[in-house]
Short mmCIF file of C-alpha atoms in Angstrom, two decimals:
data_model
loop_
_atom_site.label_atom_id
_atom_site.label_comp_id
_atom_site.label_asym_id
_atom_site.label_seq_id
_atom_site.Cartn_x
_atom_site.Cartn_y
_atom_site.Cartn_z
CA UNK P 243 0.00 0.00 0.00
CA UNK P 244 2.86 2.35 0.82
CA UNK P 245 4.40 1.73 -2.63
CA UNK P 246 1.05 2.37 -4.30
CA UNK P 247 0.60 5.59 -2.29
CA UNK P 248 4.12 6.78 -3.18
CA UNK P 249 3.50 5.91 -6.83
CA UNK P 250 0.26 7.88 -6.93
CA UNK P 251 1.92 10.90 -5.29
CA UNK P 252 4.80 10.69 -7.78
CA UNK P 253 2.33 10.56 -10.70
CA UNK P 254 0.44 13.58 -9.37
CA UNK P 255 3.71 15.48 -8.95
CA UNK P 256 4.72 14.71 -12.53
CA UNK P 257 1.31 15.86 -13.73
CA UNK P 258 1.63 19.16 -11.87
CA UNK P 259 5.14 19.73 -13.21
CA UNK P 260 3.91 18.98 -16.71
CA UNK P 261 1.05 21.50 -16.39
CA UNK P 262 3.48 24.12 -15.12
CA UNK P 263 5.87 23.53 -18.02
CA UNK P 264 3.03 23.76 -20.52
CA UNK P 265 1.82 27.07 -19.14
CA UNK P 266 5.34 28.47 -18.94
CA UNK P 267 6.06 27.33 -22.48
CA UNK P 268 2.94 29.03 -23.82
CA UNK P 269 3.93 32.34 -22.23
CA UNK P 270 7.58 32.02 -23.21
CA UNK P 271 6.69 31.47 -26.87
CA UNK P 272 4.82 34.76 -27.27
CA UNK P 273 6.70 37.85 -28.50
CA UNK P 274 8.50 39.83 -25.81
CA UNK P 275 8.46 43.64 -25.60
CA UNK P 276 11.50 44.81 -23.63
CA UNK P 277 11.32 48.10 -21.71
CA UNK P 278 14.78 49.39 -20.83
CA UNK P 279 15.15 53.02 -19.64
CA UNK P 280 18.91 52.51 -19.13
CA UNK P 281 19.55 52.08 -22.86
CA UNK P 282 17.67 54.72 -24.84
CA UNK P 283 18.14 56.53 -28.11
CA UNK P 284 16.70 59.48 -30.03
CA UNK P 285 13.59 58.71 -32.07
CA UNK P 286 14.03 60.00 -35.60
CA UNK P 287 10.48 60.45 -36.85
CA UNK P 288 11.27 59.66 -40.51
CA UNK P 289 12.46 56.19 -39.50
CA UNK P 290 8.85 55.19 -38.81
CA UNK P 291 6.65 57.79 -40.52
CA UNK P 292 6.67 58.76 -44.20
CA UNK P 293 5.16 62.24 -43.89
CA UNK P 294 3.20 64.55 -41.61
CA UNK P 295 0.28 66.80 -42.52
CA UNK P 296 -0.69 69.58 -40.13
CA UNK P 297 -3.88 71.58 -39.80
CA UNK P 298 -5.60 73.98 -37.42
CA UNK P 299 -9.08 73.37 -35.98
CA UNK P 300 -10.86 76.68 -35.48
CA UNK P 301 -13.77 78.12 -33.50
CA UNK P 302 -13.75 75.49 -30.76
CA UNK P 303 -11.69 74.74 -27.68
CA UNK P 304 -11.26 71.13 -26.62
CA UNK P 305 -9.10 69.01 -24.34
CA UNK P 306 -8.06 65.40 -23.87
CA UNK P 307 -8.66 63.96 -27.35
CA UNK P 308 -10.04 60.40 -27.19
CA UNK P 309 -10.39 59.65 -30.87
CA UNK P 310 -9.93 61.23 -34.29
CA UNK P 311 -11.02 60.26 -37.81
CA UNK P 312 -10.54 61.84 -41.24
CA UNK P 313 -13.23 61.59 -43.93
CA UNK P 314 -13.27 62.93 -47.51
CA UNK P 315 -15.26 66.01 -46.49
CA UNK P 316 -14.79 66.31 -42.71
CA UNK P 317 -12.85 65.53 -39.55
CA UNK P 318 -14.61 63.95 -36.55
CA UNK P 319 -13.15 63.92 -33.10
CA UNK P 320 -14.14 63.00 -29.52
CA UNK P 321 -12.72 65.33 -26.87
CA UNK P 322 -13.56 66.98 -23.58
CA UNK P 323 -15.14 70.43 -23.56
CA UNK P 324 -13.49 71.56 -20.33
CA UNK P 325 -10.06 71.23 -18.75
CA UNK P 326 -11.60 70.61 -15.33
CA UNK P 327 -11.85 66.88 -14.58
CA UNK P 328 -15.15 67.31 -12.72
CA UNK P 329 -16.91 69.68 -15.10
CA UNK P 330 -15.75 68.24 -18.42
CA UNK P 331 -18.06 66.36 -20.77
CA UNK P 332 -16.96 64.43 -23.83
CA UNK P 333 -18.46 65.70 -27.05
CA UNK P 334 -18.29 64.63 -30.71
CA UNK P 335 -16.86 67.52 -32.72
CA UNK P 336 -17.23 67.85 -36.51
CA UNK P 337 -14.93 70.10 -38.60
CA UNK P 338 -14.83 70.64 -42.36
CA UNK P 339 -11.65 70.03 -44.36
CA UNK P 340 -10.66 73.68 -43.91
CA UNK P 341 -10.59 73.14 -40.14
CA UNK P 342 -13.70 75.21 -39.38
CA UNK P 343 -16.02 73.91 -36.67
CA UNK P 344 -19.38 72.69 -38.02
CA UNK P 345 -21.36 71.03 -35.22
CA UNK P 346 -21.35 68.48 -32.44
CA UNK P 347 -23.12 65.17 -33.03
CA UNK P 348 -25.77 64.59 -30.43
CA UNK P 349 -26.38 67.16 -27.74
CA UNK P 350 -25.25 66.58 -24.16
CA UNK P 351 -28.30 65.95 -22.00
CA UNK P 352 -30.88 63.39 -20.91
CA UNK P 353 -33.48 63.93 -23.65
CA UNK P 354 -34.18 61.89 -26.80
CA UNK P 355 -31.09 61.58 -29.00
CA UNK P 356 -28.92 63.17 -26.31
CA UNK P 357 -26.08 61.68 -24.32
CA UNK P 358 -24.25 62.56 -21.11
CA UNK P 359 -20.74 62.38 -22.52
CA UNK P 360 -19.13 59.65 -24.61
CA UNK P 361 -17.53 56.81 -22.66
CA UNK P 362 -16.29 54.69 -25.57
CA UNK P 363 -14.29 57.25 -27.53
CA UNK P 364 -14.76 57.41 -31.29
CA UNK P 365 -16.13 54.00 -32.29
CA UNK P 366 -17.13 53.75 -35.95
CA UNK P 367 -18.20 50.75 -38.01
CA UNK P 368 -17.28 50.13 -41.66
CA UNK P 369 -20.61 51.64 -42.77
CA UNK P 370 -19.67 54.93 -41.02
CA UNK P 371 -22.15 54.54 -38.18
CA UNK P 372 -21.04 56.12 -34.93
CA UNK P 373 -21.70 54.14 -31.73
CA UNK P 374 -22.08 56.09 -28.48
CA UNK P 375 -22.24 54.82 -24.91
CA UNK P 376 -22.97 56.94 -21.87
CA UNK P 377 -23.95 56.00 -18.32
CA UNK P 378 -27.32 54.50 -19.31
CA UNK P 379 -27.80 54.83 -23.09
CA UNK P 380 -26.61 53.16 -26.26
CA UNK P 381 -27.05 55.30 -29.40
CA UNK P 382 -26.08 55.07 -33.06
CA UNK P 383 -25.63 58.21 -35.16
CA UNK P 384 -25.07 58.78 -38.85
CA UNK P 385 -22.23 61.15 -39.72
CA UNK P 386 -24.73 63.93 -40.44
CA UNK P 387 -26.06 63.73 -36.87
CA UNK P 388 -29.23 61.68 -37.45
CA UNK P 389 -30.13 59.34 -34.58
CA UNK P 390 -30.40 55.83 -36.07
CA UNK P 391 -30.94 53.91 -32.84
CA UNK P 392 -31.43 54.66 -29.16
CA UNK P 393 -32.04 52.40 -26.18
CA UNK P 394 -31.30 52.15 -22.49
CA UNK P 395 -28.52 49.61 -22.20
CA UNK P 396 -29.12 49.62 -18.45
CA UNK P 397 -32.87 49.83 -17.72
CA UNK P 398 -33.95 51.05 -14.29
CA UNK P 399 -35.21 47.56 -13.45
CA UNK P 400 -31.78 45.94 -13.95
CA UNK P 401 -29.32 45.70 -11.07
CA UNK P 402 -25.74 44.67 -11.77
CA UNK P 403 -23.10 43.54 -9.31
CA UNK P 404 -20.60 45.63 -11.28
CA UNK P 405 -20.44 49.41 -11.15
CA UNK P 406 -18.33 49.42 -14.30
CA UNK P 407 -18.29 52.11 -16.98
CA UNK P 408 -19.36 51.12 -20.54
CA UNK P 409 -16.30 51.47 -22.78
CA UNK P 410 -16.91 49.43 -25.95
CA UNK P 411 -19.70 48.06 -28.17
CA UNK P 412 -19.19 44.55 -29.49
CA UNK P 413 -21.22 43.31 -32.49
CA UNK P 414 -24.16 45.61 -31.70
CA UNK P 415 -25.33 43.31 -28.92
CA UNK P 416 -22.55 43.22 -26.32
CA UNK P 417 -21.10 45.98 -24.17
CA UNK P 418 -17.79 45.88 -22.34
CA UNK P 419 -17.94 47.33 -18.84
CA UNK P 420 -14.74 48.38 -17.10
CA UNK P 421 -14.06 48.97 -13.42
CA UNK P 422 -11.04 51.24 -13.11
CA UNK P 423 -8.95 51.60 -9.98
CA UNK P 424 -7.89 54.97 -8.61
CA UNK P 425 -4.14 55.11 -8.13
CA UNK P 426 -4.37 55.95 -4.48
CA UNK P 427 -2.81 54.57 -1.32
CA UNK P 428 -5.04 56.30 1.21
CA UNK P 429 -6.37 54.18 4.04
CA UNK P 430 -9.92 54.83 2.86
CA UNK P 431 -9.15 53.67 -0.68
CA UNK P 432 -7.33 50.56 0.59
CA UNK P 433 -10.42 49.57 2.58
CA UNK P 434 -12.69 50.31 -0.39
CA UNK P 435 -10.66 48.15 -2.78
CA UNK P 436 -10.55 45.22 -0.37
CA UNK P 437 -14.26 45.46 0.38
CA UNK P 438 -15.36 45.16 -3.24
CA UNK P 439 -12.61 42.87 -4.48
CA UNK P 440 -14.46 39.58 -4.04
CA UNK P 441 -17.33 40.41 -6.38
CA UNK P 442 -15.93 42.73 -9.08
CA UNK P 443 -13.68 42.36 -12.12
CA UNK P 444 -11.75 44.71 -14.38
CA UNK P 445 -13.97 43.78 -17.35
CA UNK P 446 -17.51 42.43 -17.66
CA UNK P 447 -19.14 41.43 -20.95
CA UNK P 448 -22.77 42.56 -20.80
CA UNK P 449 -25.51 41.33 -23.13
CA UNK P 450 -27.99 43.87 -24.49
CA UNK P 451 -30.44 41.13 -25.41
CA UNK P 452 -31.05 39.74 -21.93
CA UNK P 453 -29.48 42.51 -19.81
CA UNK P 454 -27.03 40.41 -17.87
CA UNK P 455 -23.29 39.85 -17.58
CA UNK P 456 -22.25 36.79 -19.58
CA UNK P 457 -18.51 36.75 -18.85
CA UNK P 458 -15.97 38.51 -16.62
CA UNK P 459 -12.19 38.96 -16.78
CA UNK P 460 -9.48 39.63 -14.17
CA UNK P 461 -11.05 39.49 -10.69
CA UNK P 462 -10.06 42.37 -8.47
CA UNK P 463 -9.30 40.05 -5.56
CA UNK P 464 -6.11 39.09 -7.45
CA UNK P 465 -4.66 42.57 -7.03
CA UNK P 466 -6.66 44.28 -4.26
CA UNK P 467 -3.46 45.23 -2.37
CA UNK P 468 -1.51 46.37 -5.45
CA UNK P 469 -1.13 49.56 -7.48
CA UNK P 470 -1.31 48.54 -11.14
CA UNK P 471 -0.62 50.52 -14.31
CA UNK P 472 -2.89 48.82 -16.84
CA UNK P 473 -3.52 49.97 -20.41
CA UNK P 474 -6.25 49.29 -22.96
CA UNK P 475 -6.28 49.72 -26.74
CA UNK P 476 -8.24 48.55 -29.76
CA UNK P 477 -6.75 46.45 -32.56
CA UNK P 478 -8.67 44.98 -35.50
CA UNK P 479 -12.08 45.26 -33.81
CA UNK P 480 -10.95 43.57 -30.61
CA UNK P 481 -9.73 44.92 -27.30
CA UNK P 482 -6.16 44.38 -26.14
CA UNK P 483 -5.38 44.85 -22.47
CA UNK P 484 -2.07 45.13 -20.67
CA UNK P 485 -2.51 43.54 -17.24
CA UNK P 486 0.27 44.86 -15.04
CA UNK P 487 0.01 42.05 -12.53
CA UNK P 488 0.91 39.44 -15.17
CA UNK P 489 3.09 41.74 -17.36
CA UNK P 490 1.01 40.42 -20.25
CA UNK P 491 -0.89 42.08 -23.10
CA UNK P 492 -4.03 40.01 -23.61
CA UNK P 493 -6.35 40.03 -26.60
CA UNK P 494 -9.92 39.74 -25.37
CA UNK P 495 -12.70 37.84 -27.07
CA UNK P 496 -16.22 37.51 -25.74
CA UNK P 497 -15.35 34.51 -23.57
CA UNK P 498 -11.56 34.30 -23.15
CA UNK P 499 -8.35 36.31 -22.87
CA UNK P 500 -5.49 35.13 -25.10
CA UNK P 501 -1.86 36.01 -24.46
CA UNK P 502 -0.59 38.37 -27.18
CA UNK P 503 2.67 39.89 -25.86
CA UNK P 504 4.78 39.59 -22.75
CA UNK P 505 6.56 42.62 -21.25
CA UNK P 506 10.06 42.39 -19.84
CA UNK P 507 10.89 45.31 -17.52
CA UNK P 508 14.32 43.93 -16.59
CA UNK P 509 15.60 44.87 -13.16
CA UNK P 510 12.74 47.34 -12.67
CA UNK P 511 10.10 44.63 -12.85
CA UNK P 512 8.30 44.80 -9.53
CA UNK P 513 4.84 45.58 -8.27
CA UNK P 514 3.98 48.23 -5.71
CA UNK P 515 1.53 47.73 -2.86
CA UNK P 516 -0.88 50.46 -1.85
CA UNK P 517 0.95 50.77 1.45
CA UNK P 518 4.24 51.36 -0.38
CA UNK P 519 2.57 53.84 -2.70
CA UNK P 520 1.35 55.86 0.27
CA UNK P 521 4.76 55.77 1.95
CA UNK P 522 6.75 57.10 -1.03
CA UNK P 523 4.39 59.98 -1.90
CA UNK P 524 6.24 62.40 0.36
CA UNK P 525 9.73 61.28 -0.66
CA UNK P 526 11.89 63.08 -3.17
CA UNK P 527 13.35 59.90 -4.69
CA UNK P 528 10.93 58.43 -7.28
CA UNK P 529 9.87 54.84 -6.91
CA UNK P 530 12.18 52.58 -8.95
CA UNK P 531 9.64 50.77 -11.09
CA UNK P 532 8.40 51.12 -14.65
CA UNK P 533 4.83 52.38 -14.97
CA UNK P 534 3.23 51.38 -18.25
CA UNK P 535 1.23 54.34 -19.60
CA UNK P 536 -0.13 54.05 -23.15
CA UNK P 537 -0.09 51.52 -25.96
CA UNK P 538 -1.38 51.17 -29.51
CA UNK P 539 -0.78 48.71 -32.30
CA UNK P 540 -0.63 48.71 -36.10
CA UNK P 541 0.11 45.87 -38.51
CA UNK P 542 3.81 46.63 -38.24
CA UNK P 543 4.45 48.07 -34.77
CA UNK P 544 3.40 48.12 -31.14
CA UNK P 545 3.94 51.72 -30.01
CA UNK P 546 3.63 52.95 -26.45
CA UNK P 547 5.03 54.95 -23.58
CA UNK P 548 6.06 54.33 -20.00
CA UNK P 549 7.03 56.39 -16.97
CA UNK P 550 10.20 55.86 -14.93
CA UNK P 551 11.76 58.02 -12.19
CA UNK P 552 9.82 61.11 -13.15
CA UNK P 553 10.44 60.86 -16.91
CA UNK P 554 8.44 59.59 -19.89
CA UNK P 555 9.88 57.15 -22.41
CA UNK P 556 8.63 55.82 -25.75
CA UNK P 557 9.02 52.25 -26.98
CA UNK P 558 8.47 50.85 -30.47
CA UNK P 559 8.31 47.09 -31.02
CA UNK P 560 8.85 45.92 -34.60
CA UNK P 561 6.73 42.82 -35.25
CA UNK P 562 8.86 41.70 -38.18
CA UNK P 563 12.25 41.84 -36.45
CA UNK P 564 10.87 41.28 -32.91
CA UNK P 565 13.15 44.07 -31.68
CA UNK P 566 12.09 46.71 -29.15
CA UNK P 567 13.71 50.16 -29.24
CA UNK P 568 13.44 52.58 -26.30
CA UNK P 569 13.53 56.35 -26.76
CA UNK P 570 13.85 59.32 -24.43
CA UNK P 571 14.04 62.12 -27.02
CA UNK P 572 12.50 62.82 -30.42
CA UNK P 573 14.10 64.40 -33.46
CA UNK P 574 11.13 65.33 -35.64
CA UNK P 575 13.05 65.77 -38.85
CA UNK P 576 9.83 65.72 -40.92
CA UNK P 577 8.70 68.98 -39.30
CA UNK P 578 12.13 70.37 -38.60
CA UNK P 579 11.32 70.85 -34.91
CA UNK P 580 14.04 68.56 -33.58
CA UNK P 581 17.67 69.46 -33.07
CA UNK P 582 20.76 67.37 -33.48
CA UNK P 583 20.93 64.89 -30.63
CA UNK P 584 17.16 65.03 -30.12
CA UNK P 585 17.14 67.71 -27.43
CA UNK P 586 13.53 68.71 -28.07
CA UNK P 587 11.25 66.73 -25.76
CA UNK P 588 8.25 64.93 -27.19
CA UNK P 589 5.06 65.33 -25.15
CA UNK P 590 3.14 62.06 -25.34
CA UNK P 591 -0.28 63.12 -24.19
CA UNK P 592 -3.64 61.41 -24.06
CA UNK P 593 -4.49 62.82 -27.45
CA UNK P 594 -1.82 60.86 -29.30
CA UNK P 595 -3.43 57.83 -30.90
CA UNK P 596 -2.43 55.43 -33.64
CA UNK P 597 -5.33 53.91 -35.53
CA UNK P 598 -5.26 51.00 -37.95
CA UNK P 599 -6.15 53.15 -40.95
CA UNK P 600 -4.26 54.29 -44.02
CA UNK P 601 -3.36 57.43 -42.15
CA UNK P 602 -2.26 57.46 -38.54
CA UNK P 603 -3.41 60.30 -36.30
CA UNK P 604 -1.87 62.14 -33.41
CA UNK P 605 -1.21 65.46 -31.73
CA UNK P 606 2.29 66.79 -31.42
CA UNK P 607 1.78 70.13 -29.75
CA UNK P 608 0.24 70.69 -26.29
CA UNK P 609 -3.54 70.48 -26.26
CA UNK P 610 -3.86 74.11 -25.22
CA UNK P 611 -3.53 74.82 -28.93
CA UNK P 612 -5.75 73.36 -31.62
CA UNK P 613 -2.86 72.36 -33.88
CA UNK P 614 -3.02 68.70 -34.88
CA UNK P 615 -0.88 66.54 -37.12
CA UNK P 616 -1.58 63.43 -39.18
CA UNK P 617 1.25 60.91 -39.26
CA UNK P 618 1.37 58.14 -41.83
CA UNK P 619 3.17 54.90 -40.94
CA UNK P 620 5.82 53.79 -43.42
CA UNK P 621 4.98 50.74 -45.51
CA UNK P 622 6.99 47.54 -45.33
CA UNK P 623 10.06 47.63 -47.53
#
């Protein structure tokens, strides 16, 4: 009996080791993006972009651009109407090709055809229908402002366990809800995170047809004591999510999260607890960890930024060569604004976005001005 017991235990141990190897092998086989602030270079814009077109948007002041799209006869953009975080509302701005303001699509309000801000940025389908999510409504607009569809995605009779914000429309029948975490180490916030961690997730997939959550991703109980720097972006009509706890970029489908990229932060790869976050706030020496900030992806590159010891850095991962390059400065030779050695600092703000279109969009100057630039990614050689 003892031999049989030992044999069974040995078999179980081998099975566990095999499962561990399989999981490790799956993660190790995915492409690795390497963030290295100790070895940086100057980003020469013409190495990645073929040309830049600039234009001025007139007669309107906006902040915090969340999406931008160029059409044959107009520009459409989602941005905030106020610099104040409390008072701002996201609106859909329309400009003609001369840069003159024309209108906003859908008024801000609670009436028919109106919305209380836009939570899901600028989400357009191939037939040029604009999808809008606010706290309670789901609307579809044509590009001339006509309301094509309107419904309460969250009727008053429905109660959800999640208090997530709607951030994405999937196939006209599913909505992605997201529960974001405030980067705070206060005692009150620590208690709040722990109290709700057992029942909430970062993402919930919500069905419009039967008004219920059909799938959830990344339970908060996994990271209730940690400060994470997650990032979300859209690629080819799916959502990609960098989960700081795993150092993994996942590609989400309606029922699973697949590993897409792994991040290697080198010797600065560590997580910070909320207690540690609170302790270092009053210190002059920055916390020695890499904070992932923004990320976007095209067919050729993964482009993003990170924050380390009080400074912003840019990384560009080349999918073809599987090489990551890290940059601290930018020499914008296409505009002539850079100097030799890349002394001019590049301000990566929330308005800079790279879309999977023929023309890539972004802002290069501070958002206090309405000067925007279109950047076109170089084709494969």
